[in-house]
Coordinates of C-alpha atoms in Angstrom, one line a residue:
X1 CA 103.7 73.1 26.4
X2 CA 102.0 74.2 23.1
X3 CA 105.2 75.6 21.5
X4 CA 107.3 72.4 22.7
X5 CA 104.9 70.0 21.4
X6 CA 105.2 72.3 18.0
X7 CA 108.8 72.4 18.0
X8 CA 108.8 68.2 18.9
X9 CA 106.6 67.7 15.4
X10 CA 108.8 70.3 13.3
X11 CA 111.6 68.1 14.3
X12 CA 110.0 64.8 13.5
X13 CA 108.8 66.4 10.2
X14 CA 112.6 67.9 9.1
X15 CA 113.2 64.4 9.3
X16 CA 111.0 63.7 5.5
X17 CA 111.9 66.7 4.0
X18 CA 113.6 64.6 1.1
X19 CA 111.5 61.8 1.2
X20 CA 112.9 58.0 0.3
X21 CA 110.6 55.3 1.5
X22 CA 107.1 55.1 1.1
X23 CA 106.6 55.8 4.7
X24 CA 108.2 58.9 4.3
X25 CA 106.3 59.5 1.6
X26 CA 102.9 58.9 3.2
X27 CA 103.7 60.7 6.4
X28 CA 103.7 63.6 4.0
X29 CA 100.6 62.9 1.9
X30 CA 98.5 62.2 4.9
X31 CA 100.0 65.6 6.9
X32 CA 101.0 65.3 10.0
X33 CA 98.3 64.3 13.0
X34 CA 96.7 67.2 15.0
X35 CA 97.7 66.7 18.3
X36 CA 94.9 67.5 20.5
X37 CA 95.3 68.4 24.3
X38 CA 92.7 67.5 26.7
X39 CA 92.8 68.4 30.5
X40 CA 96.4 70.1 30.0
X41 CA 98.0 67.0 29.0
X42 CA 98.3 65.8 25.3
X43 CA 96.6 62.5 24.1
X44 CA 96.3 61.1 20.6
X45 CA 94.2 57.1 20.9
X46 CA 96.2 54.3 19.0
X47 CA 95.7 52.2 16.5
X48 CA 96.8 49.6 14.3
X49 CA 96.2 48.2 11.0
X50 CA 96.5 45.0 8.7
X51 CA 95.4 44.2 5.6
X52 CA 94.8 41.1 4.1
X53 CA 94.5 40.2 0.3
X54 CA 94.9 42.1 -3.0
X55 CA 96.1 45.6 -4.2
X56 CA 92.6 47.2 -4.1
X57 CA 92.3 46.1 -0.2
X58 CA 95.8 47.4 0.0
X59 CA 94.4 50.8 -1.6
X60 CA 91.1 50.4 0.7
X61 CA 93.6 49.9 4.1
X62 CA 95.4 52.9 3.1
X63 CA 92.3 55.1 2.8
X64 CA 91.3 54.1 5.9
X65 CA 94.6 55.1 7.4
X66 CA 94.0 58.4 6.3
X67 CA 90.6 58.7 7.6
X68 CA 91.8 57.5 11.1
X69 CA 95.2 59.7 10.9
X70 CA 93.4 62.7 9.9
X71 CA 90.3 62.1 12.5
X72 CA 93.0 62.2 15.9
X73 CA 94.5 58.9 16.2
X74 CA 98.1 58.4 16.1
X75 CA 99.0 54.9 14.3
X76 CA 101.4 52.5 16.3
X77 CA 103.5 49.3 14.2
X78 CA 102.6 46.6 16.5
X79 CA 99.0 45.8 17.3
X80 CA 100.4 44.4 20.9
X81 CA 100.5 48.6 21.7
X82 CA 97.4 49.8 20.1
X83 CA 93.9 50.9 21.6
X84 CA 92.0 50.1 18.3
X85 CA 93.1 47.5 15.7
X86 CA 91.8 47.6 12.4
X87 CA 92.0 43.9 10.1
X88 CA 91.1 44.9 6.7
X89 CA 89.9 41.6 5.4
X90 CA 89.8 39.7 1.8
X91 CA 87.5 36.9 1.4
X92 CA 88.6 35.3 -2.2
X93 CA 89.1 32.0 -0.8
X94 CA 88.0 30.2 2.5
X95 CA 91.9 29.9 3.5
X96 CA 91.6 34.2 3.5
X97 CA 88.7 33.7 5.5
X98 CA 89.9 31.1 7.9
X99 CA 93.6 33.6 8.0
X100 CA 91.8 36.6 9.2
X101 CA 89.8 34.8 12.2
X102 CA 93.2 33.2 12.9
X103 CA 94.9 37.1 13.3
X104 CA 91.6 38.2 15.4
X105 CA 91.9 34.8 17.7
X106 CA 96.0 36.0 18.3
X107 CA 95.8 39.4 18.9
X108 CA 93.2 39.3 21.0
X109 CA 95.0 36.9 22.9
X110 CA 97.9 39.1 23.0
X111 CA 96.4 42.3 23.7
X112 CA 92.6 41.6 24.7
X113 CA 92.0 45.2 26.0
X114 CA 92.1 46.3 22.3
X115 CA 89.2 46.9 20.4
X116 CA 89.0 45.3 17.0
X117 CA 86.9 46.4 14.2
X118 CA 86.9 44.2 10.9
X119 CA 86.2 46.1 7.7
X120 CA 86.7 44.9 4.1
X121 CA 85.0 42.0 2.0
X122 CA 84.8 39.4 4.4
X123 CA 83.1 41.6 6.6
X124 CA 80.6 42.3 3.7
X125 CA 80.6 39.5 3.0
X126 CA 79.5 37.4 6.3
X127 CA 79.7 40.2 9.4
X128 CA 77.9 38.2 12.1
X129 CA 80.3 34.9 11.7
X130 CA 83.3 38.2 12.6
X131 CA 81.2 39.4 14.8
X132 CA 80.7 36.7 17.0
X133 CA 84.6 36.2 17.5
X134 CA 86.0 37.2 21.2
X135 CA 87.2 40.8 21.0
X136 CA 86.0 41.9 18.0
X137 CA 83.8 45.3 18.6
X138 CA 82.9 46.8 15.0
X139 CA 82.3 44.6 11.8
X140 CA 82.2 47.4 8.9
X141 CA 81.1 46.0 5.9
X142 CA 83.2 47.8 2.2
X143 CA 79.6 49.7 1.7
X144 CA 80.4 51.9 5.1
X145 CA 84.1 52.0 5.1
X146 CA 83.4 56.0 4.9
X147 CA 82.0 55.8 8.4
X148 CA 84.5 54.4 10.3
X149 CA 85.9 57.7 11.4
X150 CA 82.3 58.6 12.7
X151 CA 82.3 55.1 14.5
X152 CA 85.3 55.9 16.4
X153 CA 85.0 59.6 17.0
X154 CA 83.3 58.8 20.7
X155 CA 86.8 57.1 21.2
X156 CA 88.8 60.1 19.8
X157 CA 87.0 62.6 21.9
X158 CA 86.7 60.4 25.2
X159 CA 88.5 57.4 25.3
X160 CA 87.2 56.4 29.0
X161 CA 83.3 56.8 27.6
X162 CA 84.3 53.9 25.6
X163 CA 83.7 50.8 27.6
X164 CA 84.9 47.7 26.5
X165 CA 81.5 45.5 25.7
X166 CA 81.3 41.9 25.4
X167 CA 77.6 41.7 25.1
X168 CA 75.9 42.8 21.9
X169 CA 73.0 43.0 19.7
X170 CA 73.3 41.6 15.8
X171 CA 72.0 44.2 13.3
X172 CA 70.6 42.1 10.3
X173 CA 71.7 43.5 7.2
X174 CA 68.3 44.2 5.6
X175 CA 67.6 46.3 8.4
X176 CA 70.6 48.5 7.2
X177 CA 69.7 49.0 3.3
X178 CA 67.2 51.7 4.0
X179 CA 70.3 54.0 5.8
X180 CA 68.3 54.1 9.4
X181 CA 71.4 52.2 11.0
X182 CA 73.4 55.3 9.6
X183 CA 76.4 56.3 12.2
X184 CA 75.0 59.8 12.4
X185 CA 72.0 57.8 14.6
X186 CA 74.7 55.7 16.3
X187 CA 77.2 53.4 16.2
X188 CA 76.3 49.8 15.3
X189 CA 77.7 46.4 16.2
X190 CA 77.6 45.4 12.6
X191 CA 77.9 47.8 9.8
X192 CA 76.6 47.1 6.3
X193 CA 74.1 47.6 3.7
X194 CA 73.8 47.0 -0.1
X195 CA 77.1 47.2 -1.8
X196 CA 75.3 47.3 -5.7
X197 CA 74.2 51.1 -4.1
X198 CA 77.6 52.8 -3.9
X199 CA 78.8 54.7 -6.5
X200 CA 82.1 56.2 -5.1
X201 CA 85.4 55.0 -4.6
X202 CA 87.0 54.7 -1.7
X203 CA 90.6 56.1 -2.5
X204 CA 94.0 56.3 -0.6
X205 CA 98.0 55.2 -1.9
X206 CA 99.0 52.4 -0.4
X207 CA 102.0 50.6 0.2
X208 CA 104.0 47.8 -2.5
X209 CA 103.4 44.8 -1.7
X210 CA 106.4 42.3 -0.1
X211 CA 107.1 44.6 2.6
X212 CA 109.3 46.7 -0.1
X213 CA 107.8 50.2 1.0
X214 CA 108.6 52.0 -1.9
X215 CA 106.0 52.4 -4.4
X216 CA 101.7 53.7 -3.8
X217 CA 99.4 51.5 -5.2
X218 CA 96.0 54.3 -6.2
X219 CA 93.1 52.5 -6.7
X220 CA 91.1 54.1 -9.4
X221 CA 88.3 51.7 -9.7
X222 CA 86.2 49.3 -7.6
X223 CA 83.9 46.6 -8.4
X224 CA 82.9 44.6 -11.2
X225 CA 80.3 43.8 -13.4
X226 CA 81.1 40.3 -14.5
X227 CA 80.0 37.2 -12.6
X228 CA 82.4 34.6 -13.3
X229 CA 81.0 31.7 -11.5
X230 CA 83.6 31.3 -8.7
X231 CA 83.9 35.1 -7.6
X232 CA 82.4 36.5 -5.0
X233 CA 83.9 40.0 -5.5
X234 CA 81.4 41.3 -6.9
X235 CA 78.7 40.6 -4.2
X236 CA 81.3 42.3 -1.8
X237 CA 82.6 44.9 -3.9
X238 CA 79.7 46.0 -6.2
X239 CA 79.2 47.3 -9.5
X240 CA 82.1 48.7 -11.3
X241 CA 82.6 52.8 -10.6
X242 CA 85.4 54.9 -11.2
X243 CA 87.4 58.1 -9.7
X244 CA 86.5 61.0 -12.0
X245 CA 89.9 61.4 -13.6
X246 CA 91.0 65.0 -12.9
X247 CA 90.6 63.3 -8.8
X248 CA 92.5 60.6 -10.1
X249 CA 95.5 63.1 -11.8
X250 CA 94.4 65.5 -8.3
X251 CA 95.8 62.2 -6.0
X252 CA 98.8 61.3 -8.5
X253 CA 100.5 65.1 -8.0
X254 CA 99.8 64.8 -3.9
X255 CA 101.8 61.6 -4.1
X256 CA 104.6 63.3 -6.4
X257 CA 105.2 66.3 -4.2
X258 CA 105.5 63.7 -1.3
X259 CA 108.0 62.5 -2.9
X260 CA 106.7 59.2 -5.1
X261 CA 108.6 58.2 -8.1
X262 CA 106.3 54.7 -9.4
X263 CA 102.7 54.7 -8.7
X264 CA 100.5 51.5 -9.4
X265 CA 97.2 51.8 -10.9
X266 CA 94.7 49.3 -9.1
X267 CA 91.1 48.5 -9.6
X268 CA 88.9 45.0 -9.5
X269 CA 88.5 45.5 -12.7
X270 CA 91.2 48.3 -13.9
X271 CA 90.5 47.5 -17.5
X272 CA 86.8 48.8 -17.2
X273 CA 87.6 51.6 -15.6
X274 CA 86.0 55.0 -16.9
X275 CA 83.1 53.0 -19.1
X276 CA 80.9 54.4 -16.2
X277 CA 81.6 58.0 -16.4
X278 CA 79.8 60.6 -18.0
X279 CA 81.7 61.9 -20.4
X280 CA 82.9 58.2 -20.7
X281 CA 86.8 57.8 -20.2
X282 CA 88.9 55.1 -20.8
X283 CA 92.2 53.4 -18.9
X284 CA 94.1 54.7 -22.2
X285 CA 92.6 58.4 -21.5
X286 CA 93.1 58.7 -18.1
X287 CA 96.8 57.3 -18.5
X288 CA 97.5 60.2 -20.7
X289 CA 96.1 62.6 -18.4
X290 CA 98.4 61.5 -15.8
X291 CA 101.5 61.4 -18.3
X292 CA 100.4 64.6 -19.6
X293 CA 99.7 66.5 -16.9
X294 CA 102.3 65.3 -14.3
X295 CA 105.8 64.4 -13.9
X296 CA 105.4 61.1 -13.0
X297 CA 108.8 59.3 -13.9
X298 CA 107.2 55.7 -13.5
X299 CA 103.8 54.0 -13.7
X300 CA 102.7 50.9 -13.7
X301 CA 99.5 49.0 -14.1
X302 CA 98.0 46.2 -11.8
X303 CA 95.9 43.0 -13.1
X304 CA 93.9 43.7 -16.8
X305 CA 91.3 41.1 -18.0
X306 CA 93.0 40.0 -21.5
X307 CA 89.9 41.3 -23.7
X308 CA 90.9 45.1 -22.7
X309 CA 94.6 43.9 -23.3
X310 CA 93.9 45.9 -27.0
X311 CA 95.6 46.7 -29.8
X312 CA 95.6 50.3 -29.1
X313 CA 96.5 49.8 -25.3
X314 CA 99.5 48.3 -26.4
X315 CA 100.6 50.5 -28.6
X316 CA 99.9 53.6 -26.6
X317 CA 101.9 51.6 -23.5
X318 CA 105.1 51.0 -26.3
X319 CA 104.9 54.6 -27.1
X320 CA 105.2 55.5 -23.7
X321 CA 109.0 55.3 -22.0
X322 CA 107.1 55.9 -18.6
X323 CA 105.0 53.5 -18.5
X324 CA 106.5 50.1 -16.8
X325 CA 106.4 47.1 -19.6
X326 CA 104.5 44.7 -17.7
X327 CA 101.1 43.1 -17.8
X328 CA 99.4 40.8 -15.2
X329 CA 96.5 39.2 -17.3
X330 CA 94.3 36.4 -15.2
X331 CA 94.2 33.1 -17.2
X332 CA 92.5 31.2 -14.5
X333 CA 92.5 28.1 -17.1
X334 CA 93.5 27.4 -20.8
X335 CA 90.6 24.4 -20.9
X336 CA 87.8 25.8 -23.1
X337 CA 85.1 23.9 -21.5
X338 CA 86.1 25.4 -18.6
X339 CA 86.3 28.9 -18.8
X340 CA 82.5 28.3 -20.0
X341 CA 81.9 27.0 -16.6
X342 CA 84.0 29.5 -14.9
X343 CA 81.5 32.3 -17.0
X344 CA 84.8 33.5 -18.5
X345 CA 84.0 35.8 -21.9
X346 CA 87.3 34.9 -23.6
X347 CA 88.7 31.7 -24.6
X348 CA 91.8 30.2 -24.8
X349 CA 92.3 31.1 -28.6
X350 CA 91.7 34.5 -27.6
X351 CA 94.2 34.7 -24.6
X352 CA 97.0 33.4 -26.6
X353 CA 96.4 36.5 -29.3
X354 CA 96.4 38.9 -26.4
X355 CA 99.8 37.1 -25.9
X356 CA 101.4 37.5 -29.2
X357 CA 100.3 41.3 -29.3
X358 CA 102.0 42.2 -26.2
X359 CA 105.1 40.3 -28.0
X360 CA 104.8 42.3 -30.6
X361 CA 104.8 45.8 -29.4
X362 CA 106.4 44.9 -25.8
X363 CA 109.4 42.1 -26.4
X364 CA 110.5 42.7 -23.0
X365 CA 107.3 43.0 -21.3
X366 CA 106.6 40.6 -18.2
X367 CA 103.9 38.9 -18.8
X368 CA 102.0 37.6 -15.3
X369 CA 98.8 35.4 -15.1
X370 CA 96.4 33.9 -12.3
X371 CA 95.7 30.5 -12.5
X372 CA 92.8 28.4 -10.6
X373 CA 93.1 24.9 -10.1
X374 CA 90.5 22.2 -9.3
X375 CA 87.4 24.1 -10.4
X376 CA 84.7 21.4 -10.3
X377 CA 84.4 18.6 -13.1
X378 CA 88.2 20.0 -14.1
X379 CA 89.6 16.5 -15.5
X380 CA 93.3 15.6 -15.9
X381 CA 92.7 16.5 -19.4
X382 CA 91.4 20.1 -18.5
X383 CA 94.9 20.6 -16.4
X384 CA 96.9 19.2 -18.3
X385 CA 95.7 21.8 -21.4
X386 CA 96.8 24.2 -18.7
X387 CA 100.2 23.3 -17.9
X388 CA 100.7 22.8 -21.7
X389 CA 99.6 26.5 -22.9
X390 CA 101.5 27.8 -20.3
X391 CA 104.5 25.8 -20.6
X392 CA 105.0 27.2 -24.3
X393 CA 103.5 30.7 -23.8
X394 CA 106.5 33.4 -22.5
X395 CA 104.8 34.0 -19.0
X396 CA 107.2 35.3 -16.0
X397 CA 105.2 34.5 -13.9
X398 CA 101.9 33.1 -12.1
X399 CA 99.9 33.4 -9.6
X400 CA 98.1 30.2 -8.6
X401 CA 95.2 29.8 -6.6
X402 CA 93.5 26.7 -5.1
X403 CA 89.5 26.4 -6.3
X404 CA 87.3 27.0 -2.8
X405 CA 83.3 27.2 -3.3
X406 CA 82.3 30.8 -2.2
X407 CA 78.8 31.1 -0.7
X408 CA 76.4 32.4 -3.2
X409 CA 78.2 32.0 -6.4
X410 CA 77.2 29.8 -9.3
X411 CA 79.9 27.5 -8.6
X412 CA 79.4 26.9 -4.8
X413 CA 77.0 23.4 -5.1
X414 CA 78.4 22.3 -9.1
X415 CA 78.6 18.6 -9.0
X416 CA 82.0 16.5 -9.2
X417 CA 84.1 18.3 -7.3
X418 CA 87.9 17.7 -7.4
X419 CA 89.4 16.2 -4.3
X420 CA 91.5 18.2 -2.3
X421 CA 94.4 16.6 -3.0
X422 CA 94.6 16.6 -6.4
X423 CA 94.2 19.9 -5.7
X424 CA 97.2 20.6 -4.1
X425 CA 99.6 18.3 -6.6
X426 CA 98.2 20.3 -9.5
X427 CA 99.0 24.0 -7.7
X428 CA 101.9 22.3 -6.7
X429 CA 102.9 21.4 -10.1
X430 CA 102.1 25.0 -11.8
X431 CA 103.7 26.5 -9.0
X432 CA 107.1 25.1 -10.0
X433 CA 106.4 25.9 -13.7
X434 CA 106.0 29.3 -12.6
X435 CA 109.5 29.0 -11.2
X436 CA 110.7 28.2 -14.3
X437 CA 109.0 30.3 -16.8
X438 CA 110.4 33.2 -13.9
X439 CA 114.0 31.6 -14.5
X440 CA 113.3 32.1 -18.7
X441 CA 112.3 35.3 -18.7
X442 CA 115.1 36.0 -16.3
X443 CA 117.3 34.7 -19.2
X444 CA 116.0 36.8 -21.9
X445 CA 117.1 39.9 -20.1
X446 CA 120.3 39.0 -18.9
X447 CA 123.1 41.6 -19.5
X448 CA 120.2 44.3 -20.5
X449 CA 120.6 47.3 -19.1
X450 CA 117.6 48.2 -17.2
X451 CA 116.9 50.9 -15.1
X452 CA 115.5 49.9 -11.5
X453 CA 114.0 51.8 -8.7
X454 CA 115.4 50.6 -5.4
X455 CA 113.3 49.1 -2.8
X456 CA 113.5 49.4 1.1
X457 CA 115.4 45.9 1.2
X458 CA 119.0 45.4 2.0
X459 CA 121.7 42.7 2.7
X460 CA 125.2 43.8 3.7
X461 CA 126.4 44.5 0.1
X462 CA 123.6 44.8 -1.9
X463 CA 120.2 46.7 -2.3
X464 CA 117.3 45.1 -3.7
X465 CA 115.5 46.9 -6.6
X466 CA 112.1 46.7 -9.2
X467 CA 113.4 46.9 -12.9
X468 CA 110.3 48.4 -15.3
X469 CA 109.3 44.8 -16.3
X470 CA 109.2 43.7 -13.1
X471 CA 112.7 41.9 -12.8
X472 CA 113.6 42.1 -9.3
X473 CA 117.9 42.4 -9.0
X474 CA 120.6 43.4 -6.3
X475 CA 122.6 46.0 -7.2
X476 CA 125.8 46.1 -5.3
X477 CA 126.0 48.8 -2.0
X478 CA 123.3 49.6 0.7
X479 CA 121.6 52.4 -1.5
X480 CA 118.5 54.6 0.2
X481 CA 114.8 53.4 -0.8
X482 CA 113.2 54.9 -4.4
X483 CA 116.3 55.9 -6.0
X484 CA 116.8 55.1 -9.9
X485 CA 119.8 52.8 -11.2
X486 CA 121.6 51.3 -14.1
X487 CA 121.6 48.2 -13.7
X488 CA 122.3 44.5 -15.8
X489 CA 120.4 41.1 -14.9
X490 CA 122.6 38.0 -14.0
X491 CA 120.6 35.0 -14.0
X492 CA 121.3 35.1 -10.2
X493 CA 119.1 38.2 -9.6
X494 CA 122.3 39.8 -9.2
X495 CA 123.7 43.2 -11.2
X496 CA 127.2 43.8 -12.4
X497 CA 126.7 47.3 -12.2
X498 CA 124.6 49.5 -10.1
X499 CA 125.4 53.1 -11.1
X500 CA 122.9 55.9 -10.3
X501 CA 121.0 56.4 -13.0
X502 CA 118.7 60.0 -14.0
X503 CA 115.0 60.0 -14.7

């Protein structure tokens, strides 16, 4: 039985041996599960995972995968067939709140046999409101995500010694902090201790984002050490902390040799990144190590706060044919009174610089932003200095986000809060001016020629694919996932051409 279950997995693994999609290529990086055989008959426990929220939960998800993968369980697609299902929550915003006890509520509907353990920020953030939902068994705050494997390992070494309880005891948090609820004295219910004491950082690729399953996102840094009034992060995050970056150019090779062509960078603060090191590095340094000692072909930056947007940063990117041209820096308003509010160290003066530098050294750069509407005491006035700066600014893009008080931040009880409504006509109102500040851009490159990685999205004459600043295009043909072509923009997001293209 031995050599036909090693001769079933040699198969399976022939199958990636030139790896195209992302799944492929993290099948590889991970290695393939060790198929354990208990009582003469082979059994690998199940799971499932979702994530919810931004690139650094997407890097967090993935790490956990890898925990779980290399610990004995086998990961199924559909939660409807797993024995464990794993939500990896954000909390940002009470709608990410209210969406992950939505997804609990279904799928243990659907599949109530399943045990669910909720991990992530919400889960730091508030465990006992997850763990009082029906079918949830382990709330794992981001300060233990280490531990999960340890959680489940009674599971992975005897699933039928893991009953299915509906009764439990609440562990309050401060009776965590001192480590005596540690996993290596048991399992508990609730999971989670003071997030300002981590120092490491939690690493693993993840997928893209948009279901293209093509390119890692590596998180590289975690936390933040700001406290702009509205953000929780950092009470569910921590301070900021950094992978040391020989681990950092260490996980960038792993996911070459697997076969990765772009890899985002990702941290809750990536600008920050390195400042607490020792020696002290620097986003600019550990780039270099990564172009320098690797033969990455393409890589690309997530979110930057515009004061590390600098001089120097730019110039190192424009020097730098490997690096994608495209910068996501979060405006969250262009009213000067306030970003003082909102505890934001930059002001709209200052922005609009990092603007004009990036349109100096990067023409063609895509320029993204976040935007938050309805912070309290924002007036028409304060919007409307908004929609104006962006209007006239060369943005792509935006990302626009609802204001929603966030228990124990500075801006949870200000007075004159804007009504809900006006709320949603003001996002509703940015979000078609990002629509058309996408469709300008769009018009700036048309008839470039670009060179796009294809993504794992298709039609029945045309493959969808990422250009370096962030233009996505159909090429014409079905083409195989993370493959490089030439390709020209159409102001349809179409390509007159779609030859293969070299690194």
């Amino acid at each position: 039985m031995r050599a036909q279950s090693f001769a079933k997995r040699e198969s399976k693994l022939s199958q990636f041996r030139q790896p195209r999609a992302l799944s492929e290529i993290l099948d590889l990086y991970y290695g393939e599960v060790t198929v354990r055989v208990r009582n003469r008959e082979e059994y690998l426990a199940t799971f499932s995972i979702e994530n919810f929220g931004c690139r650094a939960t997407q890097a967090d998800a993935a790490a956990i995968e890898r925990q779980l993968r290399s610990s004995g369980l086998a990961r199924v697609v559909e939660h409807s067939q797993a024995e464990i299902v794993v939500l990896n929550t954000c909390t940002v915003t009470a709608a990410a709140d209210s969406q992950a006890r939505d997804t609990i509520r279904h799928i243990h509907a659907a599949n109530p046999r399943a045990r669910i353990l909720v991990s992530g920020c919400y889960a730091q953030r508030a465990p006992e409101e997850l763990a009082m939902l029906e079918g949830v068994e382990w709330v794992v705050g981001n300060s233990h995500l280490a531990e999960i494997p340890g959680l489940l390992s009674a599971l992975i070494q005897n699933p039928a010694a893991v009953p299915v309880a509906r009764s439990f005891s609440l562990i309050p948090v401060a009776a965590l902090s001192a480590g005596e609820m540690s996993l290596a004295r048991g399992p508990a219910k609730i999971l989670t201790s003071d997030i300002f004491s981590q120092s490491a950082v939690l690493t693993g690729p993840a997928s893209g984002e948009d279901g293209e399953h093509t390119r890692p996102t590596l998180k590289i840094q975690d936390g933040c050490n700001h406290r702009c009034s509205y953000c929780v992060i950092p009470f569910v995050r921590g301070n900021s902390r950094s992978l040391a970056p020989d681990q950092v150019v260490d996980e960038v090779r792993s996911l070459i040799a697997a076969g990765a062509r772009e890899i985002v960078l990702s941290g809750i603060n990536l600008g920050s990144y390195g400042r607490d090191l020792s020696p002290r590095a620097s986003l600019e340094s550990v780039l270099r190590s990564i172009l320098d000692e690797t033969p990455l072909e393409r890589l690309r930056l997530s979110s930057i706060e515009p004061m590390d947007v600098t001089e120097d940063l730019l110039k190192f990117v424009a020097s730098e044919p490997r690096i994608a041209q495209h910068l996501h820096m979060p405006l969250q308003s262009a009213s000067n009174s306030i970003l003082h509010a909102m505890h934001r160290w930059y002001r709209a003066e200052h922005y609009e610089r990092r603007i004009e530098l990036i349109r100096e050294f990067l023409p063609d750069a895509a320029i993204g932003a976040d935007v938050l509407v309805g912070f309290p005491d924002e007036t028409k006035g304060d919007f409307e200095a908004t929609r104006a700066f962006i209007e006239r600014l060369p943005f792509a893009y935006l990302h626009v986000f609802s204001f929603s008080p966030r228990p124990g931040t500075a801006a949870a009880n200000l007075p004159n809060p804007v009504a809900p409504s006006e709320i949603r006509a003001r996002a509703r109102q940015l979000r078609a001016l990002s629509a058309q500040k996408a469709a300008e851009f769009r018009a700036t490159q048309s008839r470039r020629p670009l060179r796009a990685l294809t993504l794992n999205r298709q039609g029945a004459d045309w493959t969808e694919s990422l250009t370096g600043n962030y233009l996505k295009v159909k090429i014409p043909g079905r083409h195989p996932a993370n493959q490089w072509h030439q390709a020209e923009i159409t102001a349809e997001g179409l390509s007159s051409v779609g030859v293969p293209a070299g690194i």
